[in-house]
Coordinates of C-alpha atoms in Angstrom, one line a residue:
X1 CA 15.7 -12.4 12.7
X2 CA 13.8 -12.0 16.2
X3 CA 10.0 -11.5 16.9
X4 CA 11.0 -8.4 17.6
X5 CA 11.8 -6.2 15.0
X6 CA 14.9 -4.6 15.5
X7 CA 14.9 -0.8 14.3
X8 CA 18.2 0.1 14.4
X9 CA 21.7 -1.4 14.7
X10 CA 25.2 0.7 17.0
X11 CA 28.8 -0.2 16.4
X12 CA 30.3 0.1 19.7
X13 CA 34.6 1.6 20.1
X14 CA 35.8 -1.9 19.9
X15 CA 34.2 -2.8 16.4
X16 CA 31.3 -4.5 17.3
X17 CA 28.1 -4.0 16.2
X18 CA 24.6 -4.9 18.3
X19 CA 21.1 -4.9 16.8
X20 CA 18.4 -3.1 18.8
X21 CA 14.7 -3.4 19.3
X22 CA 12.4 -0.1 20.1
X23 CA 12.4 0.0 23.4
X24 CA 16.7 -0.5 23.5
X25 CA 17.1 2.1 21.1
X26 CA 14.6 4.2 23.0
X27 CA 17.1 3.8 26.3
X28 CA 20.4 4.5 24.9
X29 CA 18.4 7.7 22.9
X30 CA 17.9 8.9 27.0
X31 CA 21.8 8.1 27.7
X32 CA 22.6 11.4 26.8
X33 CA 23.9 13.1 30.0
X34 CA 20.6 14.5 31.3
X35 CA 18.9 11.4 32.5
X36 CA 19.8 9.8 35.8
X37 CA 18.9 5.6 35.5
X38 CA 16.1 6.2 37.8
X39 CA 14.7 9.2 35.2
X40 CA 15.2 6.6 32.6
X41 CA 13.1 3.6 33.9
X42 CA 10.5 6.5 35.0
X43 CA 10.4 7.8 31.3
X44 CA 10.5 3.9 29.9
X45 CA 7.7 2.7 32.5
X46 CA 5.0 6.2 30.8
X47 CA 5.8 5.0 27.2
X48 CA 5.4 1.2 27.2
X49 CA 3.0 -0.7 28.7
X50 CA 4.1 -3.7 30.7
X51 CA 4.6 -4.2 34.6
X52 CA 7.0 -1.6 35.8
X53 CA 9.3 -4.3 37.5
X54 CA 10.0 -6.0 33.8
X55 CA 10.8 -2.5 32.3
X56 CA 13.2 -1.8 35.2
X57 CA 15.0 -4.9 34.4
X58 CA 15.0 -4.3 30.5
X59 CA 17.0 -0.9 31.6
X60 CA 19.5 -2.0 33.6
X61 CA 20.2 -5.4 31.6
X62 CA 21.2 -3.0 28.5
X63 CA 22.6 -0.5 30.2
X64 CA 25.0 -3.0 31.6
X65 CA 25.5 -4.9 28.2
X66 CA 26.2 -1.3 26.9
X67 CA 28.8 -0.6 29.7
X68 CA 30.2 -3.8 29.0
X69 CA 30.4 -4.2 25.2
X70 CA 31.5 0.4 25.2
X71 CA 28.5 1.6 23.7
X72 CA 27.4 3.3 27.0
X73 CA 29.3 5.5 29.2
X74 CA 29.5 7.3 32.8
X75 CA 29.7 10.6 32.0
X76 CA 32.9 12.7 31.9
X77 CA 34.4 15.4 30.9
X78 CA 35.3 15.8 27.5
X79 CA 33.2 13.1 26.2
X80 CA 31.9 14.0 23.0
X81 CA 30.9 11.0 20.5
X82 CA 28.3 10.1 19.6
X83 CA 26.7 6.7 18.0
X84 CA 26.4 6.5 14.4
X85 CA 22.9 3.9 14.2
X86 CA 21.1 2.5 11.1
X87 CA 18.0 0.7 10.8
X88 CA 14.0 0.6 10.6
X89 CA 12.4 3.3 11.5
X90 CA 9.4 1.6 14.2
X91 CA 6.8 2.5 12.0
X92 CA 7.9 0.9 8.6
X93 CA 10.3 -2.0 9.8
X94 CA 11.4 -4.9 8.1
X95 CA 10.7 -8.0 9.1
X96 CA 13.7 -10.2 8.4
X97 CA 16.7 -7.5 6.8
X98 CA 17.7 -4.1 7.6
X99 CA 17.5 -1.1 5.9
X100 CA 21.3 -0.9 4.8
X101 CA 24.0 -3.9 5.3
X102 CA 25.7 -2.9 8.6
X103 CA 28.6 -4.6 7.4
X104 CA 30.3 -4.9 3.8
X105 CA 32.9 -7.0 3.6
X106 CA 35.3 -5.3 0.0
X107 CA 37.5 -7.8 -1.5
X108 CA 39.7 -5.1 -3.4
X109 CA 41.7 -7.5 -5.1
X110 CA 42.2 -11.6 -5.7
X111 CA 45.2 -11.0 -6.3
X112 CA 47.4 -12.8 -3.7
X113 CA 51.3 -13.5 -3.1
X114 CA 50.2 -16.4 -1.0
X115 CA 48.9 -20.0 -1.9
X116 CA 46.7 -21.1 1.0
X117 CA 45.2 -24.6 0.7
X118 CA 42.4 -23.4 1.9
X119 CA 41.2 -20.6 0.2
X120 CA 37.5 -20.1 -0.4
X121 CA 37.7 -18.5 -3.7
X122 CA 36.7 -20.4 -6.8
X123 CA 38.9 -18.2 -9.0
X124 CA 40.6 -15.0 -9.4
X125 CA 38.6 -12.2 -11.1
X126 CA 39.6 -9.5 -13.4
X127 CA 38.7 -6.0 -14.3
X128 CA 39.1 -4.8 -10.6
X129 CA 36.8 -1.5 -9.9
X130 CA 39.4 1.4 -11.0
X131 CA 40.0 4.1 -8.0
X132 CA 37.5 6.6 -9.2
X133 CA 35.1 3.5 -9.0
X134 CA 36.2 2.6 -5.3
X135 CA 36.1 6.1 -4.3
X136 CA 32.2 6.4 -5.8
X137 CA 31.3 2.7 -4.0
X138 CA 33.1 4.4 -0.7
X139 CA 30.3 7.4 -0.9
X140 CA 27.2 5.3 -1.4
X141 CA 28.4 2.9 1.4
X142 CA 28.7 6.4 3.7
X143 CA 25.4 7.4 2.5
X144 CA 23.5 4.1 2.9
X145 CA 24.9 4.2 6.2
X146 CA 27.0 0.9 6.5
X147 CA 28.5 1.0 10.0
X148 CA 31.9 -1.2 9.3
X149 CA 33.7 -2.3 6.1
X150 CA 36.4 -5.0 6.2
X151 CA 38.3 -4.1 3.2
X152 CA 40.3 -8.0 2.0
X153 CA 41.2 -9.8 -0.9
X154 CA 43.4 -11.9 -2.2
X155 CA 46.0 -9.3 -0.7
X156 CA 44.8 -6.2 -0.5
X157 CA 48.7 -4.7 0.1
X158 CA 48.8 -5.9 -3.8
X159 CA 46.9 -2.8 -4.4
X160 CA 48.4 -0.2 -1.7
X161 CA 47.7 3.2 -3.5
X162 CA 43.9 2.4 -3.7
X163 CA 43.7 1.2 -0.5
X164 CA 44.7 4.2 1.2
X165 CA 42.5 6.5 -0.8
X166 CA 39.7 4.3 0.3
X167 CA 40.3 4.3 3.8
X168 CA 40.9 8.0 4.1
X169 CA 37.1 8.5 2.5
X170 CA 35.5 5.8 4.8
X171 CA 37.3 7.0 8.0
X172 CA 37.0 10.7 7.4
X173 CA 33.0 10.2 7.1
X174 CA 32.7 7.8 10.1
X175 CA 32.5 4.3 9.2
X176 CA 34.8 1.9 10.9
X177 CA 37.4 0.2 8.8
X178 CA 39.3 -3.2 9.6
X179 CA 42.0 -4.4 7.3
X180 CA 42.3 -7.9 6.2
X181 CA 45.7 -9.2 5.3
X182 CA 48.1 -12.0 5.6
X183 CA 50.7 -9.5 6.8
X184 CA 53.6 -10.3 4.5
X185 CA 53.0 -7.2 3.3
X186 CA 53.1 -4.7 5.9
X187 CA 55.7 -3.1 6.6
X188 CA 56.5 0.0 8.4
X189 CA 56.2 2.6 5.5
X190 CA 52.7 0.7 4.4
X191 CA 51.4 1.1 8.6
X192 CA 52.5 4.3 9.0
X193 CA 50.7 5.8 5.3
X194 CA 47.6 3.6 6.8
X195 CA 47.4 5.0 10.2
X196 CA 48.2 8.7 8.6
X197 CA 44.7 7.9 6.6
X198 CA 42.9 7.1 9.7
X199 CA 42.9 3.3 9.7
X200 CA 42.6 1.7 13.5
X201 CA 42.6 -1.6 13.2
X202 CA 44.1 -4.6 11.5
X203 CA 42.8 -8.3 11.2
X204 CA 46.1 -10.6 10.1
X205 CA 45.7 -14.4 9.3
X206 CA 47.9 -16.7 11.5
X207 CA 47.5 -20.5 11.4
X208 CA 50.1 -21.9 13.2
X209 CA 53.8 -21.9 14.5
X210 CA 56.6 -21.8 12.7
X211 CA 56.7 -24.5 9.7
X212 CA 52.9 -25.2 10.4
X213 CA 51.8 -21.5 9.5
X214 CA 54.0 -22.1 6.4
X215 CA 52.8 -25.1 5.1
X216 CA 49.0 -24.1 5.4
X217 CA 50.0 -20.6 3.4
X218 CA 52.3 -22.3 1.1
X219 CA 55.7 -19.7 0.9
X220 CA 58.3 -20.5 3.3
X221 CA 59.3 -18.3 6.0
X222 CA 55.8 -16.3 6.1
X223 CA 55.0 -17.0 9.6
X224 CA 58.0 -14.9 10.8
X225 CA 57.1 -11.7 8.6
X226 CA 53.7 -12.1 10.0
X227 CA 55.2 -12.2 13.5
X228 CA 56.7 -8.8 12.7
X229 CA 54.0 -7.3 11.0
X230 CA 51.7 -7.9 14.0
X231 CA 54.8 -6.7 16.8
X232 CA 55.1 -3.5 14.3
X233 CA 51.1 -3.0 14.4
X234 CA 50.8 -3.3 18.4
X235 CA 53.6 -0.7 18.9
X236 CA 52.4 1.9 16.3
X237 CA 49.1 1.8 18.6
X238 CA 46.8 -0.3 15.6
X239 CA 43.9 -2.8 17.5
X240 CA 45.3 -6.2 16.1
X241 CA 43.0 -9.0 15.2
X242 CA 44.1 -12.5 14.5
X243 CA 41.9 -14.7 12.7
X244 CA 42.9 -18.6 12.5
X245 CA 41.4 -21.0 10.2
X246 CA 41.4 -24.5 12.0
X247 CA 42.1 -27.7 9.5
X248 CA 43.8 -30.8 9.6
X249 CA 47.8 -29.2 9.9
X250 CA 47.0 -27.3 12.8
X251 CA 44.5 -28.9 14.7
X252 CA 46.5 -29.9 17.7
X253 CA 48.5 -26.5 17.9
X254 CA 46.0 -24.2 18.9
X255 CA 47.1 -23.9 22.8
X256 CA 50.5 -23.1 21.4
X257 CA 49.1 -20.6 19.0
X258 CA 47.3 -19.1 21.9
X259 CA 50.3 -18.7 24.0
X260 CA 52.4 -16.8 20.9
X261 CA 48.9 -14.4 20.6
X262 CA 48.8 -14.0 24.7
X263 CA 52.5 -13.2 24.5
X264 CA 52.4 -10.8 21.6
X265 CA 49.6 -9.0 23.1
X266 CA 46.7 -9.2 20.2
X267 CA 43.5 -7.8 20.7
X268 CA 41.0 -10.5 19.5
X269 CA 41.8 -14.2 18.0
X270 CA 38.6 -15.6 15.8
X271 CA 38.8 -19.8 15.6
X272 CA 36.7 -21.0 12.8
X273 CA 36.8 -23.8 10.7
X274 CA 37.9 -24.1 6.9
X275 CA 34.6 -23.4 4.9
X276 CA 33.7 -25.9 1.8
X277 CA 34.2 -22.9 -0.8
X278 CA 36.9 -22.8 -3.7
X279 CA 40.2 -24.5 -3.2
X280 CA 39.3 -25.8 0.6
X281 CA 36.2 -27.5 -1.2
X282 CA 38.5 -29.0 -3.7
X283 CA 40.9 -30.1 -0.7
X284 CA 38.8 -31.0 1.7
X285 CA 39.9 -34.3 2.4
X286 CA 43.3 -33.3 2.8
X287 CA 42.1 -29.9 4.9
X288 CA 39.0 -30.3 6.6
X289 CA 38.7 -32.0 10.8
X290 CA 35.4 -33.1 12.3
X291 CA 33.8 -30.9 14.3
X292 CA 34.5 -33.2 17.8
X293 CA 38.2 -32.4 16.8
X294 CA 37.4 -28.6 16.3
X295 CA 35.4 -29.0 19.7
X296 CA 38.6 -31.0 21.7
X297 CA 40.8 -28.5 20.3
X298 CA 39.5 -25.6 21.7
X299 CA 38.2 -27.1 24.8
X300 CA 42.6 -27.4 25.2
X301 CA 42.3 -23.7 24.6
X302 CA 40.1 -22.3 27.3
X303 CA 41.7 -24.6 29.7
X304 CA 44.6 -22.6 28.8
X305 CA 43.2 -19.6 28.8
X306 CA 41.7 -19.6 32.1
X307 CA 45.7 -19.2 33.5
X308 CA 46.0 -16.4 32.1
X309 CA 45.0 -13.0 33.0
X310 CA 45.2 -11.4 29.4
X311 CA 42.6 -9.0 26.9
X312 CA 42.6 -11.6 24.4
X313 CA 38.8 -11.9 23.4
X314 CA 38.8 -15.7 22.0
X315 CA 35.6 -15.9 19.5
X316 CA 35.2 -19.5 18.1
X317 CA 32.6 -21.5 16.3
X318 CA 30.0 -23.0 18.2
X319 CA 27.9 -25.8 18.4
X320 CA 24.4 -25.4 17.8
X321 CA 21.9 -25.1 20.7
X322 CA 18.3 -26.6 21.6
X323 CA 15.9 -23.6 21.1
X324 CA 15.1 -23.5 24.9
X325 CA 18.2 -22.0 24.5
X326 CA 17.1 -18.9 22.9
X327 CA 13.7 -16.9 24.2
X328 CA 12.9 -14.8 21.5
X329 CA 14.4 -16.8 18.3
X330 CA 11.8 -16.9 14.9
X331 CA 11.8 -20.9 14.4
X332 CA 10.2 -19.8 11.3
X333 CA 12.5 -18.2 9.4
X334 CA 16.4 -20.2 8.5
X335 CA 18.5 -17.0 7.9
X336 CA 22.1 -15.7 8.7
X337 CA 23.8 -12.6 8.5
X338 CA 24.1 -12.7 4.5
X339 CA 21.7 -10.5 2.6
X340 CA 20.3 -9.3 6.2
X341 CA 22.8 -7.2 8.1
X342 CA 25.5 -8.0 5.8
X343 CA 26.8 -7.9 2.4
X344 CA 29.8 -9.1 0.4
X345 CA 31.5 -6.7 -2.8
X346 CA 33.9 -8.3 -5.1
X347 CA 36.7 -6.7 -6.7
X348 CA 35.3 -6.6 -10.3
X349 CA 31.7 -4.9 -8.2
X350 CA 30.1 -8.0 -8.0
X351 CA 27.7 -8.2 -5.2
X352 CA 27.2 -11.5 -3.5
X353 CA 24.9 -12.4 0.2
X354 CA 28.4 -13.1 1.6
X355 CA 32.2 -14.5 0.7
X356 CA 31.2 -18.1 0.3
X357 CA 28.7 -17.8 -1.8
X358 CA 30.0 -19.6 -5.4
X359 CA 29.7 -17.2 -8.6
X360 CA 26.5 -18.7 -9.7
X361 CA 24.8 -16.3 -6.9
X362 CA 25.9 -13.4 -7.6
X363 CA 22.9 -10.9 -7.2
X364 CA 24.1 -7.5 -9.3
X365 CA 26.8 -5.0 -9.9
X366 CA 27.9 -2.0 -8.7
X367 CA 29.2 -0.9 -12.6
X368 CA 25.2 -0.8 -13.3
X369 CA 23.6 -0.4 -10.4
X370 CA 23.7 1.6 -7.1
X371 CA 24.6 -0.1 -3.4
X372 CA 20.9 0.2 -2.4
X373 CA 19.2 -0.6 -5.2
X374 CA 21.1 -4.0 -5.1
X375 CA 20.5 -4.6 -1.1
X376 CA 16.1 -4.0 -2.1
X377 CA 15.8 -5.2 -5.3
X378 CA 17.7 -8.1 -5.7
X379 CA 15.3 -11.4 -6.5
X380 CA 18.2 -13.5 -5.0
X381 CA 18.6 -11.5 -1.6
X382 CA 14.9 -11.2 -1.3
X383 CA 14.6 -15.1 -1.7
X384 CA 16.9 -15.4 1.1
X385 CA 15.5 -13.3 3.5
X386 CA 12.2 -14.9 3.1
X387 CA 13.7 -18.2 3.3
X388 CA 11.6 -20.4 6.1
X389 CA 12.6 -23.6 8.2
X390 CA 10.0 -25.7 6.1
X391 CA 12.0 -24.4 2.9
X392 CA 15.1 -26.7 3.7
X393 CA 16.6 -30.1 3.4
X394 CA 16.6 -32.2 5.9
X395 CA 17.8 -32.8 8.5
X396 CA 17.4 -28.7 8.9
X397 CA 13.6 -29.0 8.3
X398 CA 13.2 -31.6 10.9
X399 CA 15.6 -30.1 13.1
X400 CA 15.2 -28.4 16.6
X401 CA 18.3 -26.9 17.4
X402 CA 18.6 -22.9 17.6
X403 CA 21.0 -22.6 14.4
X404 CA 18.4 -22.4 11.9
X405 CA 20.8 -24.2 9.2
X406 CA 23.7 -22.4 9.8
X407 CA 25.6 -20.6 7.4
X408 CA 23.4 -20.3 3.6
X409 CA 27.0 -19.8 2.1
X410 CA 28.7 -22.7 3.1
X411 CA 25.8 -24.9 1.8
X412 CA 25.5 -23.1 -1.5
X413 CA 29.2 -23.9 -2.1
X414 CA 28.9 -27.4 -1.4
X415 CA 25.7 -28.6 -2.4
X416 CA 24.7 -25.7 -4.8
X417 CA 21.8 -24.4 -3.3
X418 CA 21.5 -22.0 -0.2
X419 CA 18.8 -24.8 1.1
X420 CA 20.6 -27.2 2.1
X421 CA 22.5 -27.6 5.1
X422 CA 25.4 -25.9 6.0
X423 CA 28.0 -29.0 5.9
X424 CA 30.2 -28.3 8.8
X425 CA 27.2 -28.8 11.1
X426 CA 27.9 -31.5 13.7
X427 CA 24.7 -33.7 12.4
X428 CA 25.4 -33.7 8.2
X429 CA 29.1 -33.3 8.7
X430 CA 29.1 -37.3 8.1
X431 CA 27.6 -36.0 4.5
X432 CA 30.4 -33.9 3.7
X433 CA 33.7 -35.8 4.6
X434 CA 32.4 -38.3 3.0
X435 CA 31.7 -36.3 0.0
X436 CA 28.1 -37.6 -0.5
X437 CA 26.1 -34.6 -1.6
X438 CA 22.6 -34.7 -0.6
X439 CA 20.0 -36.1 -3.1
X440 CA 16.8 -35.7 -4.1
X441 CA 15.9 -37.8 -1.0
X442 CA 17.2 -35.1 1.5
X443 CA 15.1 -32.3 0.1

């Protein structure tokens, strides 16, 4: 991922989770209420070599990121938690994955009372793990270590009773758990058994206002029992997310989408685009907008944003970067998060690199075989992590922007192999709107 390898990853109190090298992990190990900063950068300059000015900077720049992002703390009384890491140990790392996903993402159902246009599942699957099965996949995710799981679907309200007996295992043995749902479904009986099991926050989907949010979901009158489902989890004290898939029916309403969020008080709003997968591949003339309309639109929505004085944390796709951009990227190696620090679980136990991945790439199952032994030993996650620049298509091989091909998934849905390029990039998206998969001439 970096030069440096990084040894351990933290999840910080808002959710977040940060990837350290040695010497990082090495400061925050000193934050532990007995070291001034000054005893720090003293103990830091004796152990690694290096002019003592650099070192002095290295401390304070993460000591201020860990202020800033709540993984660090100024002392006080009655604080009492501590960090739950995972990672390489310094003497046996790994060079391009860790040692545990530090995030799962758990579809428990596909199932779903909703009809979104663009949904990225290809089908619906059957023979969903039993509860026994969930609760057994719950304790190997606590023992490997996995610092968040996003438990989705489909709806995973569809399949309430499970649910909660999930939660209650993850949350009671640390791990941070974020519900995905379209909200239709949660009501205040459901919030109040979830937040009795220990369940903190909740991510709903929200694409518009009114009749737009309706038409892109496909049941009248959702938007409004979303609405209420997000007004319900704010005042029972839940950290609400809202995540907004941007396509061609609500393109030009995001600074009025921003202004309903601001006013209902969410935590964080995510702005991606509609990934090529399933139905939105199938769709995608009908659902997909360039990426200089993704770019105006949100360009509309930090102008906007900088009037207010809110705590909405706005996270949205980004354009790729020059690689002066970056000072310590790998131009050799074209990963992402999938089958590195992250890992996707169906509801039948099928274990994929991510969510977009198509079924052809599924790498095991977790009816035959253990969590761990799937994240070592499959040939298919291996192949990705190894996966190098001069491995690609073009444009990617060629390429000298930071992104290192984007997202594997997206360009395993489209063009059927995690080597070609992602299609929403800004240089092949000319490829995919006009539905030209890449030949034997772009390899």
């Amino acid at each position: 991922m970096n030069e440096e390898y990084i040894v351990a990853t933290i999840l910080d109190y808002n959710g977040g989770i940060h990837y350290l090298n040695e010497t990082a992990l090495r400061i925050l190990q000193l934050c532990d209420g007995n070291h001034s900063i000054e005893e720090i950068i003293n103990i830091i300059d004796e152990e690694y070599t290096g002019s003592r000015w650099s070192k002095i900077i290295g401390v304070y720049k993460t000591l201020v990121e860990g202020l800033r992002r709540g993984f660090v703390a100024i002392r006080s009384e009655g604080l009492a938690a501590r960090p739950r890491v995972l990672g390489s140990p310094p003497d046996k790392p790994l060079l391009n994955f860790l040692h545990a996903p530090a995030q799962v993402l758990l579809e428990l159902t596909h199932k779903c009372n909703l009809k979104c246009r663009h949904c990225y599942l290809p089908r619906r699957l059957a023979e969903e793990l039993a509860l026994e099965e969930l609760l057994e996949l719950a304790h190997q995710l606590v023992e490997a270590g996995v610092l968040q799981v996003s438990i989705g679907g489909g709806e995973p309200l569809l399949r309430f009773a499970e649910l909660v007996e999930l939660v209650k295992v993850l949350v009671s043995n640390g791990v941070d758990v974020v519900l995905a749902t379209n909200g239709t479904l949660f009501g205040e009986e459901e919030a109040r058994e979830l937040r009795r099991a220990g369940l903190r926050t909740v991510q709903f989907s929200l694409d518009g206002v009114g009749a737009t949010h309706d038409a892109i979901r496909g049941v009248a009158g959702c938007f409004e029992r979303v609405v209420e489902a997000v007004k319900l989890a704010k005042s029972m004290g839940f950290k609400v997310l809202v995540k907004t898939v941007v396509q061609r029916g609500n393109v030009g309403q995001l600074p009025e989408l921003f202004k309903l969020l601001n006013k209902l008080g969410v935590d964080g709003w995510g702005v991606n685009r509609a990934v090529p997968s399933g139905r939105a591949l199938i769709s995608r003339f009908d659902v997909n907008v360039s990426f200089q309309e993704f770019s105006e639109a949100v360009k509309q929505v930090k102008e906007i944003a900088d009037k207010y004085i809110g705590v909405i944390n706005v996270v949205v796709e980004d354009a790729p970067k020059p690689f002066e951009h970056l000072s310590s990227v790998n131009p050799e190696y074209a990963v992402c998060p999938a089958g590195t620090t992250s890992l996707h679980v169906d509801p039948n136990g099928d274990v994929k690199p991510c969510s977009y991945f198509p079924p052809q790439f599924v790498c095991g199952n977790l009816r035959k075989s253990r969590l761990l032994e799937v994240w070592f030993r499959s040939p298919l996650l291996n192949e990705l992590r190894m996966l190098r620049r001069s491995d690609l298509w073009e444009p990617c091989r060629s390429c000298r922007l930071a992104c290192n091909g984007r997202c594997r998934g997206s360009a395993a849905a489209f063009f059927g192999d995690p080597r070609a390029p992602d299609p929403l990039c800004p240089l092949v998206e000319k490829t995919f709107i006009e539905g030209v998969p890449g030949g034997e001439g772009a390899r």
